[in-house]
Coordinates of C-alpha atoms in Angstrom, one line a residue:
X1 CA 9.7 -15.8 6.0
X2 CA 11.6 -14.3 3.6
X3 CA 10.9 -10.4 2.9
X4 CA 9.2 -9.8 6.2
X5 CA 11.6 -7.4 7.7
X6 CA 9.5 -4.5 6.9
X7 CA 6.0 -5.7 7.3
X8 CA 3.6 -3.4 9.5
X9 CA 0.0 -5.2 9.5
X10 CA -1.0 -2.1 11.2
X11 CA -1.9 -0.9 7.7
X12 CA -4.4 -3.6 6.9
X13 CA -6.7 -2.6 9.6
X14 CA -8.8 0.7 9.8
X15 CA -12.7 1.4 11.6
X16 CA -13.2 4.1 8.4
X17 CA -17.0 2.5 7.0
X18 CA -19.1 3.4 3.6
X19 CA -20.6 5.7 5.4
X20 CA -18.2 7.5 7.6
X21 CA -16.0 8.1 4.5
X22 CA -14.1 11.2 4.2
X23 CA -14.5 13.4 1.9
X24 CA -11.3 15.6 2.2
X25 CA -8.6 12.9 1.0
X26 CA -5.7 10.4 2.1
X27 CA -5.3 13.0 5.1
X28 CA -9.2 12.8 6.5
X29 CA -8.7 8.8 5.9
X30 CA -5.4 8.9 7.7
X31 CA -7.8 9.0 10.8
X32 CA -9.9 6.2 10.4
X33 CA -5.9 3.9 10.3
X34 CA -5.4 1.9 13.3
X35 CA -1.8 3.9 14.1
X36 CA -4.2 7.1 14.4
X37 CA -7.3 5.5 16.6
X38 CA -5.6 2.4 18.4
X39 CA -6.9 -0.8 19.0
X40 CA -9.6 -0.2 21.9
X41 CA -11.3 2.5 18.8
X42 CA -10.9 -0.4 16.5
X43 CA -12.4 -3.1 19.0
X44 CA -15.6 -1.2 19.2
X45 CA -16.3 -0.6 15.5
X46 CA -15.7 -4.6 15.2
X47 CA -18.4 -5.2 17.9
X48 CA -20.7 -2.7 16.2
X49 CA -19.7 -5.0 13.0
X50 CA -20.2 -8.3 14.9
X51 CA -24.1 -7.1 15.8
X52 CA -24.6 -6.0 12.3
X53 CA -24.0 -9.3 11.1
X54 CA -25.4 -11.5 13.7
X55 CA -28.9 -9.9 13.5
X56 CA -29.2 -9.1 9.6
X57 CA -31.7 -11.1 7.8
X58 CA -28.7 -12.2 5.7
X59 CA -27.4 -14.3 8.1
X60 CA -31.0 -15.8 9.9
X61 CA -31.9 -17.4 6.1
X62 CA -28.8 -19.6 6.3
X63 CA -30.9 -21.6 9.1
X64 CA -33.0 -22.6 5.8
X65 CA -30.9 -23.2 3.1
X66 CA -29.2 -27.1 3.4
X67 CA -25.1 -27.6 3.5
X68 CA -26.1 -30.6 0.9
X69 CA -29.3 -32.4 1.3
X70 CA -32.2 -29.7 0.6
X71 CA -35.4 -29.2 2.0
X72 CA -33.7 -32.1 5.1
X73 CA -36.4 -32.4 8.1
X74 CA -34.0 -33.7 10.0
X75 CA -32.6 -31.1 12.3
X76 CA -29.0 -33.0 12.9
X77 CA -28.1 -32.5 8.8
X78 CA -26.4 -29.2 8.7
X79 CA -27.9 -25.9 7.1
X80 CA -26.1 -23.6 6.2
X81 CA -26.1 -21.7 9.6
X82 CA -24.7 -24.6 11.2
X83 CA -21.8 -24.8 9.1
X84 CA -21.0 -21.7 8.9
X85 CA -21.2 -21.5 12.8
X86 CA -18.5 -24.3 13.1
X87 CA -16.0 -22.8 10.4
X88 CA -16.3 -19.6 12.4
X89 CA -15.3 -21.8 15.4
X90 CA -12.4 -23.3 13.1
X91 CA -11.6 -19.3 12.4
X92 CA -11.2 -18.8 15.5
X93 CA -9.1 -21.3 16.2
X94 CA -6.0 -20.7 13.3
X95 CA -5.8 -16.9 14.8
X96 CA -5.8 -18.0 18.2
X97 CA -2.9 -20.9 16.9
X98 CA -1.0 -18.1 14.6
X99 CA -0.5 -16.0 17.6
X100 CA 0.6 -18.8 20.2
X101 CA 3.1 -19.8 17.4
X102 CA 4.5 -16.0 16.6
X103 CA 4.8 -15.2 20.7
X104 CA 7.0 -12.1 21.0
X105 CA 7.4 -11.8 17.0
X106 CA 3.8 -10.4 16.6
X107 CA 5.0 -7.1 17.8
X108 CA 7.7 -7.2 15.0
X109 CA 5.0 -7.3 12.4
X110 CA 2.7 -4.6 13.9
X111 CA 0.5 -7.3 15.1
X112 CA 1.1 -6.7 19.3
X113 CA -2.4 -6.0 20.8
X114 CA -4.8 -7.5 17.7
X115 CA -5.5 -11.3 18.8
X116 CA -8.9 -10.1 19.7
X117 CA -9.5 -8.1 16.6
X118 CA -8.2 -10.7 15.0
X119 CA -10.1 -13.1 16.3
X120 CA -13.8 -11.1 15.5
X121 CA -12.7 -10.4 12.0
X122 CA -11.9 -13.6 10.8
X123 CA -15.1 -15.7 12.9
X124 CA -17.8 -12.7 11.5
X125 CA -16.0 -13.3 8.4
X126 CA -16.7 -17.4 8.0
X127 CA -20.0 -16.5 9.6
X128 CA -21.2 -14.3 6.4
X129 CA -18.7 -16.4 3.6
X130 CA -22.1 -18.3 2.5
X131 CA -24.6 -15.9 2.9
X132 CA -24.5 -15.3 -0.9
X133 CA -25.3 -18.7 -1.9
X134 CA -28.2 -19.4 -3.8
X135 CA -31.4 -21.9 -2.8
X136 CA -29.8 -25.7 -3.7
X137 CA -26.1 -24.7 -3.4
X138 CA -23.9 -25.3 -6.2
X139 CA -26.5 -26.3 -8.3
X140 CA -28.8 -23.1 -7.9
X141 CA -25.6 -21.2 -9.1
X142 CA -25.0 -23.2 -12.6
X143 CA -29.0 -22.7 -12.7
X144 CA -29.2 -19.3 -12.4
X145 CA -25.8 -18.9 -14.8
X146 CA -26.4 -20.8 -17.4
X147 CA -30.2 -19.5 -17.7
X148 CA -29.0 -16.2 -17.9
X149 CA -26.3 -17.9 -20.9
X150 CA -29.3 -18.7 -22.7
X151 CA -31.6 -16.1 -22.3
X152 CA -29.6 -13.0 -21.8
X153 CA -28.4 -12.3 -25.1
X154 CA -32.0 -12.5 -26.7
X155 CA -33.0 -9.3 -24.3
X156 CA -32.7 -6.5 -27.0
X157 CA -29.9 -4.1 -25.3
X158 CA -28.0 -7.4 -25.3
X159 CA -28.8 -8.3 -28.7
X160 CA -26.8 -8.5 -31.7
X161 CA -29.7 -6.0 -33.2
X162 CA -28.8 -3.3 -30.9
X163 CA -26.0 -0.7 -31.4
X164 CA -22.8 -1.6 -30.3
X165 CA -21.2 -0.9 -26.7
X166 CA -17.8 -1.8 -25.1
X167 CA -20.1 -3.0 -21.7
X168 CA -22.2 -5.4 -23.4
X169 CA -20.0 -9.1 -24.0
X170 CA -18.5 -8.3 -20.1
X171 CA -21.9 -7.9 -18.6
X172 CA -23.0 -10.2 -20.5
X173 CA -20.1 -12.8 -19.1
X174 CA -21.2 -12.0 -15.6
X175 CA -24.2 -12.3 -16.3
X176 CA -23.9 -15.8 -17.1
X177 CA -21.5 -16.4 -14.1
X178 CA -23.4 -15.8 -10.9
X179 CA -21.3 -17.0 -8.0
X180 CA -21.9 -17.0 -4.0
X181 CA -18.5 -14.9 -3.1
X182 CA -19.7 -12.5 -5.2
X183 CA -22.9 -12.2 -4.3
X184 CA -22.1 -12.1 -0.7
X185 CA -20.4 -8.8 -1.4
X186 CA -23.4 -7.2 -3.1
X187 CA -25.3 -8.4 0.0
X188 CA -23.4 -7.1 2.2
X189 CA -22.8 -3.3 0.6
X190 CA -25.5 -3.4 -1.4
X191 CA -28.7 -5.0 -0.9
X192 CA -28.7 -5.2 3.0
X193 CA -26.4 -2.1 3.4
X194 CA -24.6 -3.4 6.6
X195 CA -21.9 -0.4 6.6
X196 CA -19.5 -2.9 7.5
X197 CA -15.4 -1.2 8.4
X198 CA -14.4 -2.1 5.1
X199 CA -11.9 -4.6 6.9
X200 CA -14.2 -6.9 7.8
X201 CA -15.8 -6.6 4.5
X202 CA -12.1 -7.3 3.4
X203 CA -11.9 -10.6 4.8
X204 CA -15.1 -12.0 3.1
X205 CA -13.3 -11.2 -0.1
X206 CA -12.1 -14.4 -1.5
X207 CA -11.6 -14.1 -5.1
X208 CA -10.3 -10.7 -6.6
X209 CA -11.7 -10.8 -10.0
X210 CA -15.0 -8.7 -11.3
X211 CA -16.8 -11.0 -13.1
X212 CA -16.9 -9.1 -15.9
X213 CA -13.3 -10.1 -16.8
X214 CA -12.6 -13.5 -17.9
X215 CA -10.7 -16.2 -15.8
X216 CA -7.0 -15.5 -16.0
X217 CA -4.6 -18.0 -17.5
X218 CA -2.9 -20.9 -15.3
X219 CA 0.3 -20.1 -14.0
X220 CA -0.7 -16.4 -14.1
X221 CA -0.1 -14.4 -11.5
X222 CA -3.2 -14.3 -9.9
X223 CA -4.5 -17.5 -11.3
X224 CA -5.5 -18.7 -8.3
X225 CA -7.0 -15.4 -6.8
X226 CA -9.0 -14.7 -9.9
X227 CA -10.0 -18.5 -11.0
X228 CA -13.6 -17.0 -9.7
X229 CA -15.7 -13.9 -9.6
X230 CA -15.0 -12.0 -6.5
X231 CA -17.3 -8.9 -7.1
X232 CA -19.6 -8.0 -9.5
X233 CA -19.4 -5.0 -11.9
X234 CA -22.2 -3.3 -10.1
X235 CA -19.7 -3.3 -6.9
X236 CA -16.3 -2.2 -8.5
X237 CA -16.6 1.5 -6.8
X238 CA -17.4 -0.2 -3.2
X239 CA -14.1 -2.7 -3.6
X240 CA -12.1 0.4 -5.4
X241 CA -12.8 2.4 -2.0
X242 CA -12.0 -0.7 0.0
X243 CA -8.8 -1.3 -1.2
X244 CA -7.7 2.1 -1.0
X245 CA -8.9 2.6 2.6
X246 CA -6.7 -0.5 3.5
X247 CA -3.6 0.1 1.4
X248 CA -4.7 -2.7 -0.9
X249 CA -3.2 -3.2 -4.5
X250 CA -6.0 -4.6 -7.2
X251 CA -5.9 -7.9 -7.5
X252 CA -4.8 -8.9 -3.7
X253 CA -6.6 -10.1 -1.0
X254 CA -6.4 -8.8 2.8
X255 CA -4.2 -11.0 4.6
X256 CA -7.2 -12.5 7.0
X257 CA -9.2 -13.7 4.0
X258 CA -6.3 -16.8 3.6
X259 CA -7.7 -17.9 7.3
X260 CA -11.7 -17.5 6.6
X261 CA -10.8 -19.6 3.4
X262 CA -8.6 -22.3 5.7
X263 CA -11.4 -22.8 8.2
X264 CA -13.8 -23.0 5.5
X265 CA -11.6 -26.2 3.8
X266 CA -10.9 -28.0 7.4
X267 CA -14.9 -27.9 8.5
X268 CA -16.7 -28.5 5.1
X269 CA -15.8 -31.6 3.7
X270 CA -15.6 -34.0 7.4
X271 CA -19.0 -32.2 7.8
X272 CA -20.7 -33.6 4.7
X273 CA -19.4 -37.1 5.3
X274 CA -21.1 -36.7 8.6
X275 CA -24.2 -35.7 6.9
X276 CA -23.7 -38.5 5.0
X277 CA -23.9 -40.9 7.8
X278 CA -26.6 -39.5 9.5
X279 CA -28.6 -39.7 6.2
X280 CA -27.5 -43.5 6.1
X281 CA -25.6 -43.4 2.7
X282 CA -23.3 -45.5 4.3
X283 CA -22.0 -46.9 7.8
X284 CA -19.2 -45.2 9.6
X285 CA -16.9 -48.4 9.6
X286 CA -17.2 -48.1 5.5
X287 CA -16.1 -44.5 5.6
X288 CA -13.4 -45.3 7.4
X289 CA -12.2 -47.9 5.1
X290 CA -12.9 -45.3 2.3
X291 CA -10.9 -42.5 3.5
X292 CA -7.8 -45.2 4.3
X293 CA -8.3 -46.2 0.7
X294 CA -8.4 -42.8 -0.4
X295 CA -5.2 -41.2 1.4
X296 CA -3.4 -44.3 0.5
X297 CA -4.0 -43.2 -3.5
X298 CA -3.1 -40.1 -2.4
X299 CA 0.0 -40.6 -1.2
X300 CA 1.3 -44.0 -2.4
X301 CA 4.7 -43.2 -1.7
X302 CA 4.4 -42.4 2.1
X303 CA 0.9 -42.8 3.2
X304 CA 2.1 -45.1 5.9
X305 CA 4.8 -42.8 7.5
X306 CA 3.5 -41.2 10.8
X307 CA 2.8 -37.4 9.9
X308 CA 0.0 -36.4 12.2
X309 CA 0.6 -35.4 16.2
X310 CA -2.4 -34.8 18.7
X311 CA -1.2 -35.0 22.2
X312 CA 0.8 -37.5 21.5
X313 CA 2.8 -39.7 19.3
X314 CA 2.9 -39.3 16.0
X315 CA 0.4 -41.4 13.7
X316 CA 0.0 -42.4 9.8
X317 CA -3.4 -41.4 9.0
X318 CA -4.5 -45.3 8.7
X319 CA -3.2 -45.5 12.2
X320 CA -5.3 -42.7 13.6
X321 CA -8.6 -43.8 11.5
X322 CA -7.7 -47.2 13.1
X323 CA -8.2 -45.5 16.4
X324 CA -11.4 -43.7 16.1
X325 CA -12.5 -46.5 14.3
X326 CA -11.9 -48.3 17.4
X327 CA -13.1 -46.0 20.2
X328 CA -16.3 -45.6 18.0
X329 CA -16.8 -49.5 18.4
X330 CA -16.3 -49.4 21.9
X331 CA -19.0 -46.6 22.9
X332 CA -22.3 -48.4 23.8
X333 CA -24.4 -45.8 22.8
X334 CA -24.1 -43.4 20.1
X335 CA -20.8 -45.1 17.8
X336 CA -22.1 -42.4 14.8
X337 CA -21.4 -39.6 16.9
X338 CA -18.4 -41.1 18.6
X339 CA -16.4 -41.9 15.5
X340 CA -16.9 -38.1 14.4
X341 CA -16.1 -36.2 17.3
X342 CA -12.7 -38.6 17.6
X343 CA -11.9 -38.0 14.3
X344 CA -12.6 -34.5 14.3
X345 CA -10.6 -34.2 17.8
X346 CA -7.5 -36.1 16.7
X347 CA -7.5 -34.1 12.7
X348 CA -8.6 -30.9 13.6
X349 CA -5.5 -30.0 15.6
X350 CA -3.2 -30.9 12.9
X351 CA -5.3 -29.2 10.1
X352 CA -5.1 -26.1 12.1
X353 CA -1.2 -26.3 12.9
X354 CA -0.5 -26.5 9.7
X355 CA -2.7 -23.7 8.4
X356 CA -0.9 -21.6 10.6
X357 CA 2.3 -22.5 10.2
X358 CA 1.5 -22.4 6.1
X359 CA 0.3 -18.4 7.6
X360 CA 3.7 -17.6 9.3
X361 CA 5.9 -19.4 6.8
X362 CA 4.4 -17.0 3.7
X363 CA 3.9 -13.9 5.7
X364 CA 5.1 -11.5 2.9
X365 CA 3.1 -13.2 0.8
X366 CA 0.1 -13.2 2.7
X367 CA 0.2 -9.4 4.1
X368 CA 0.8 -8.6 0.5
X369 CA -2.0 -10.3 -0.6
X370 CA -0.5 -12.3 -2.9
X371 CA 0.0 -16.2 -2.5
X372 CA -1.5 -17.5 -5.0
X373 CA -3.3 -20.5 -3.2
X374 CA -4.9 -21.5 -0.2
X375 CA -2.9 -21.8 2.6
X376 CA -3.9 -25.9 2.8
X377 CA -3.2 -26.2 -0.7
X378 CA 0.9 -27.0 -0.7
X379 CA 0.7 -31.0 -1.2
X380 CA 1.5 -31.7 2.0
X381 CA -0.3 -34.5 4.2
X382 CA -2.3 -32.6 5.4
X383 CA -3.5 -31.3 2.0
X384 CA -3.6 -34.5 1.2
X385 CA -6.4 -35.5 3.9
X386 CA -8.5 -32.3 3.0
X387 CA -8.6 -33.7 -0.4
X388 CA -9.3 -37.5 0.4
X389 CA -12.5 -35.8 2.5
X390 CA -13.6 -34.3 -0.9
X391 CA -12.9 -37.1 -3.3
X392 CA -14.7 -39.7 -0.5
X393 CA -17.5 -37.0 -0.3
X394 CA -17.9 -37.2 -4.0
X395 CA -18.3 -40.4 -4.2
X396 CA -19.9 -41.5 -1.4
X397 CA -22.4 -38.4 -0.7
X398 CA -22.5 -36.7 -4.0
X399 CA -22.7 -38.8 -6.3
X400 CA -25.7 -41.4 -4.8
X401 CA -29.2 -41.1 -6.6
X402 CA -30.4 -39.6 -3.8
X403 CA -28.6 -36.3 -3.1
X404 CA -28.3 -35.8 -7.6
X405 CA -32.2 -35.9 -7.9
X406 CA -32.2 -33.5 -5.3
X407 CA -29.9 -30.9 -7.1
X408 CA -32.2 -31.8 -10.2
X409 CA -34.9 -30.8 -8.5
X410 CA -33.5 -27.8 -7.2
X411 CA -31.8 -27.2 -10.7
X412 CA -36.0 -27.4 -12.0
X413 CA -37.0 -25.0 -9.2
X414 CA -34.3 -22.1 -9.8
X415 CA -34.7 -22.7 -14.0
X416 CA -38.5 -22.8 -13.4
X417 CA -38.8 -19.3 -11.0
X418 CA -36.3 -17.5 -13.8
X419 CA -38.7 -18.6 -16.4
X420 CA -42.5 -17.0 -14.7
X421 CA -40.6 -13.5 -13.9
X422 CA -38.9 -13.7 -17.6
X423 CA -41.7 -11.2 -18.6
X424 CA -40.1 -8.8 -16.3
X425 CA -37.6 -8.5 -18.5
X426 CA -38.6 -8.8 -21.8
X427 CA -40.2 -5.6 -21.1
X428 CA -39.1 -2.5 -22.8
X429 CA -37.3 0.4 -20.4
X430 CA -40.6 2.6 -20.9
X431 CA -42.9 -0.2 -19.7
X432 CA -40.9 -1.2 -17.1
X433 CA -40.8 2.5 -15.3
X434 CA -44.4 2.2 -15.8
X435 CA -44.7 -0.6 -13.7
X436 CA -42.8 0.8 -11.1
X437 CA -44.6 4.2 -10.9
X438 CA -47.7 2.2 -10.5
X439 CA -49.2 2.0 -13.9
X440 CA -50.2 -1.5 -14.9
X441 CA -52.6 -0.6 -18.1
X442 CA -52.0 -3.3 -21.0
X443 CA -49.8 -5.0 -18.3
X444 CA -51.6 -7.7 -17.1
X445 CA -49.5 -10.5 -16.0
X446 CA -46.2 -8.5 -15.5
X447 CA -48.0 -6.1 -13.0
X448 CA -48.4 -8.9 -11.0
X449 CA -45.5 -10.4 -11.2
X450 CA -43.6 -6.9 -10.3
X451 CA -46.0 -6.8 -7.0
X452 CA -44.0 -10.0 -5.7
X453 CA -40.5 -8.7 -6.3
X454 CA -39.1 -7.9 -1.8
X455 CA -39.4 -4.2 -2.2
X456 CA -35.4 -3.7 -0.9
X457 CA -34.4 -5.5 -3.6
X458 CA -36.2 -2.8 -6.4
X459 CA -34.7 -0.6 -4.2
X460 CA -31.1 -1.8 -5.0
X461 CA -32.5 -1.8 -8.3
X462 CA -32.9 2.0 -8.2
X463 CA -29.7 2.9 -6.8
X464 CA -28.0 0.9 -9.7
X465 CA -30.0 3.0 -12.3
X466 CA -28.3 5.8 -10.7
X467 CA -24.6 4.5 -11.6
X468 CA -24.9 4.3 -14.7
X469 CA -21.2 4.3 -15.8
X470 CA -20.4 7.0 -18.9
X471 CA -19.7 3.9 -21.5
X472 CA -23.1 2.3 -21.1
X473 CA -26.2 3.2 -22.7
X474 CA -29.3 3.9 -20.5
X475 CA -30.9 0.8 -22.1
X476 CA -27.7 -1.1 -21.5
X477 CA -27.4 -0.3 -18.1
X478 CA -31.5 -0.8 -17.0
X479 CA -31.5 -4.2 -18.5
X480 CA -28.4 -5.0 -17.0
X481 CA -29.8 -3.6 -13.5
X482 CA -33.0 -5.4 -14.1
X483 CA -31.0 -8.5 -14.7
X484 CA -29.4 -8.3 -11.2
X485 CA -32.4 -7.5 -9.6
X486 CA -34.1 -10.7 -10.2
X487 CA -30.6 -12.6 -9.7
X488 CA -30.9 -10.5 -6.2
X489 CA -34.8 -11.9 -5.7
X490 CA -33.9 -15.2 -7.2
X491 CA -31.0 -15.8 -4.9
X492 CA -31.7 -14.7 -1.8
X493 CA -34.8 -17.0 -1.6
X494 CA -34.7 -20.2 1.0
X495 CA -34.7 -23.3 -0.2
X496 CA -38.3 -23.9 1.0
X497 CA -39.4 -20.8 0.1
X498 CA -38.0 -21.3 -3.2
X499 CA -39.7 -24.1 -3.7
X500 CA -43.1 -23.1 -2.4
X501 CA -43.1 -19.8 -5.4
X502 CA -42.3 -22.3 -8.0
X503 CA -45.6 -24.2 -6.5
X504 CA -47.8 -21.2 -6.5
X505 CA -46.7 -19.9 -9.9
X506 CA -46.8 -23.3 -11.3
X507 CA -50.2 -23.9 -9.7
X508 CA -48.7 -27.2 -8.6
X509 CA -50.2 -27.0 -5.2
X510 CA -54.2 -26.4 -3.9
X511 CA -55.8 -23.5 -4.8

């Protein structure tokens, strides 16, 4: 914990909001800080936060969109609600670990008294760190990007044909390069307009990049930090604000973004081998000899030495698999359920240990902002063992016929939607403010089609129009708002729901 002498994380915490911002200055600001309004001030703008978050709309559609198996009847397969439930749980559980393991050194680094604040931040945090994923998951996101690579550039502000502007290749690059994280923060300031403290927005910040700037080199100094788009253009001003009321530098995290990003790794890959199971890809007792097999490749030079503790003795992983695989034999009942909940039990302990240890040991680092990893990713065993989850999930889960014609199908969907509203924007600026101030003369199918854009999302649209930065052209700048505003619509859609528009507009179900 070198460096750490002088570390206050006092100064990463502050209740100033959006909408509370003062206008008079670093001096008005001074009296949002935590060292001005103490903890108990800060504790209540976090519960306003935590009821924000729980009851936006935001947060109810991730009961409809599917961890990995879309459109799933069956309850037991997580949605995306339920996993983001348990990595908030997981959250929860590093703080609570970080602070047992600091004891009387907390107060050293200004962080005496803020367990509980702590503790809200980082589980509303993991509770919102999906909500800006698209219908279909990973897929709906290389659907909506690379349809926008195609068809962007033919839009005439984007052309080659038009006059040229120093905005036009960058928006065009983000564009093309919709991503979740980034979306989330658009949600949250933008298109539901939560007024979060801009510390809890803080933590949902994963990646620090605006997507208008390509992917920095490897070994660069934020390489990690920046491999994906954080924020989108359209938010710069809201992060620029948020850095600044939190003494951030550009480029950095907030220190509580590292744990959000921990619990996220620990809960996500056991839980799609789960799903797996439940969806009968494959038997438990197979798993087991898979993720053996899989750690041993990892590690072929010490796979067998005993690096995991759990009340107990120390175990090899093979050892401890051995053991759940074991118990789950003996339970009469449900063996499924058994040879989970062991093997979540006897890992989850030693995942969370050594994310906060990983935490303490890179505290300069971390306040700063600056470690340019995740705290898991160090090569260590435990490492190791989140990475044999995700190579056994790949090939055991991912990879069967199954779960791939699903993301084709969802790839179809998202491709398919883009390509009915594409007359929305091949529009010209004059006939699109026509649309919206009600005249649809001339405008037969696109009237229509504008009818069915969610009315807060043209709304979002409208305040964009108003930003328009002083290098952009108006034309630039419309399209490029009108771009995001059916990437908004697009996105924010349920997988069902997603699925049912691409019906109707297809004409693919009864009329």
């Amino acid at each position: 914990m070198s460096g750490t002498d002088t570390l206050d994380f006092t100064a990463r915490f502050s209740r100033e909001r959006p909408y509370n911002r003062p206008r008079g200055g670093d001096v008005e600001r001074a009296g949002y800080s935590l060292q001005a309004s103490g903890i108990a001030a800060l504790e209540d703008q976090l519960e306003s936060d935590r009821g924000r978050i729980i009851n936006s709309a935001a947060v109810r559609r991730l009961q409809q969109k599917t961890q990995v198996f879309p459109l799933e009847h069956n309850a037991a397969v997580r949605s995306r609600l339920t996993h983001s439930l348990e990595v908030q749980q997981t959250g929860r559980f590093i703080v609570r670990t970080i602070f047992r393991k600091l004891g009387d050194r907390a107060e050293h680094y200004g962080l005496k008294g803020l367990e509980r604040a702590m503790e809200s931040l980082v589980e509303m945090a993991c509770l919102m760190h999906d909500i800006g994923n698209p219908p279909f998951g990973h897929f709906g996101e290389a659907a909506i990007s690379r349809w926008f690579e195609a068809h962007a550039r033919a839009l005439v502000p984007f052309s080659d044909a038009a006059a040229p502007e120093v905005l036009r290749e960058p928006l065009l690059r983000e564009l093309a390069s919709f991503e979740g994280n980034a979306q989330a923060i658009r949600l949250l300031s933008r298109l539901q307009k939560l007024n979060l403290t801009y510390v809890q927005s803080a933590v949902v910040l994963k990646y620090t990049r605006v997507a208008t700037e390509g992917r920095p080199a490897a070994g660069a100094a934020f390489s990690y930090l920046q491999k994906k788009p954080g924020y989108y253009y359209s938010e710069r001003e809201f992060v620029e604000q948020m850095q600044r009321a939190l003494g951030m530098e550009p480029g950095c995290r907030h220190p509580l973004a590292y744990i959000m990003e921990a619990a996220d790794d620990i809960s996500y890959c056991l839980a799609d081998l789960e799903d797996g199971v439940d969806k009968g890809l494959m038997s438990f007792s197979v798993l087991a000899d898979a993720l053996k097999a899989a750690y041993a490749k990892a590690r072929p030079e010490d796979a067998d030495q005993a690096r995991f503790r759990n009340f107990g003795d120390a175990k090899s992983f093979a050892q401890l698999v051995d053991e759940v695989l074991e118990r789950a034999h003996r339970e009469p009942i449900n063996k499924d359920h058994e040879f989970f909940v062991s093997l979540r039990v006897k890992l989850i302990h030693p995942l969370v240990n050594h994310a906060a240890e990983a935490f303490i040991a890179h505290l300069g680092e971390v306040f700063q902002g600056r470690l340019n990893r995740a705290l898991l990713e160090d090569g260590s065993p435990c490492h190791s063992v989140i990475e044999t989850f995700k190579t056994v999930a790949l090939e055991q889960v991912f990879s069967v016929p199954e779960v791939e014609t699903l993301e084709l199908q969802g790839y179809r969907i998202i491709s398919g939607l883009l390509e009915h509203y594409r007359p929305l924007l091949e529009l010209d600026l004059d006939a699109f403010d026509r649309l919206r101030s009600g005249t649809s003369k001339g405008l037969l199918i696109e009237s229509r089609l504008f009818k069915r854009l969610p009315a807060k999302h043209v709304k979002a649209y409208e305040s964009m129009r108003a930003e328009q930065p002083d290098d952009a052209s108006t034309e630039l700048w419309e399209c490029y708002c009108r771009c995001r505003l059916l990437q908004d619509m697009v996105s924010g859609m349920t997988d069902q729901f997603a699925l049912d528009e691409f019906r109707t507009l297809s004409v693919m179900g009864p009329l």
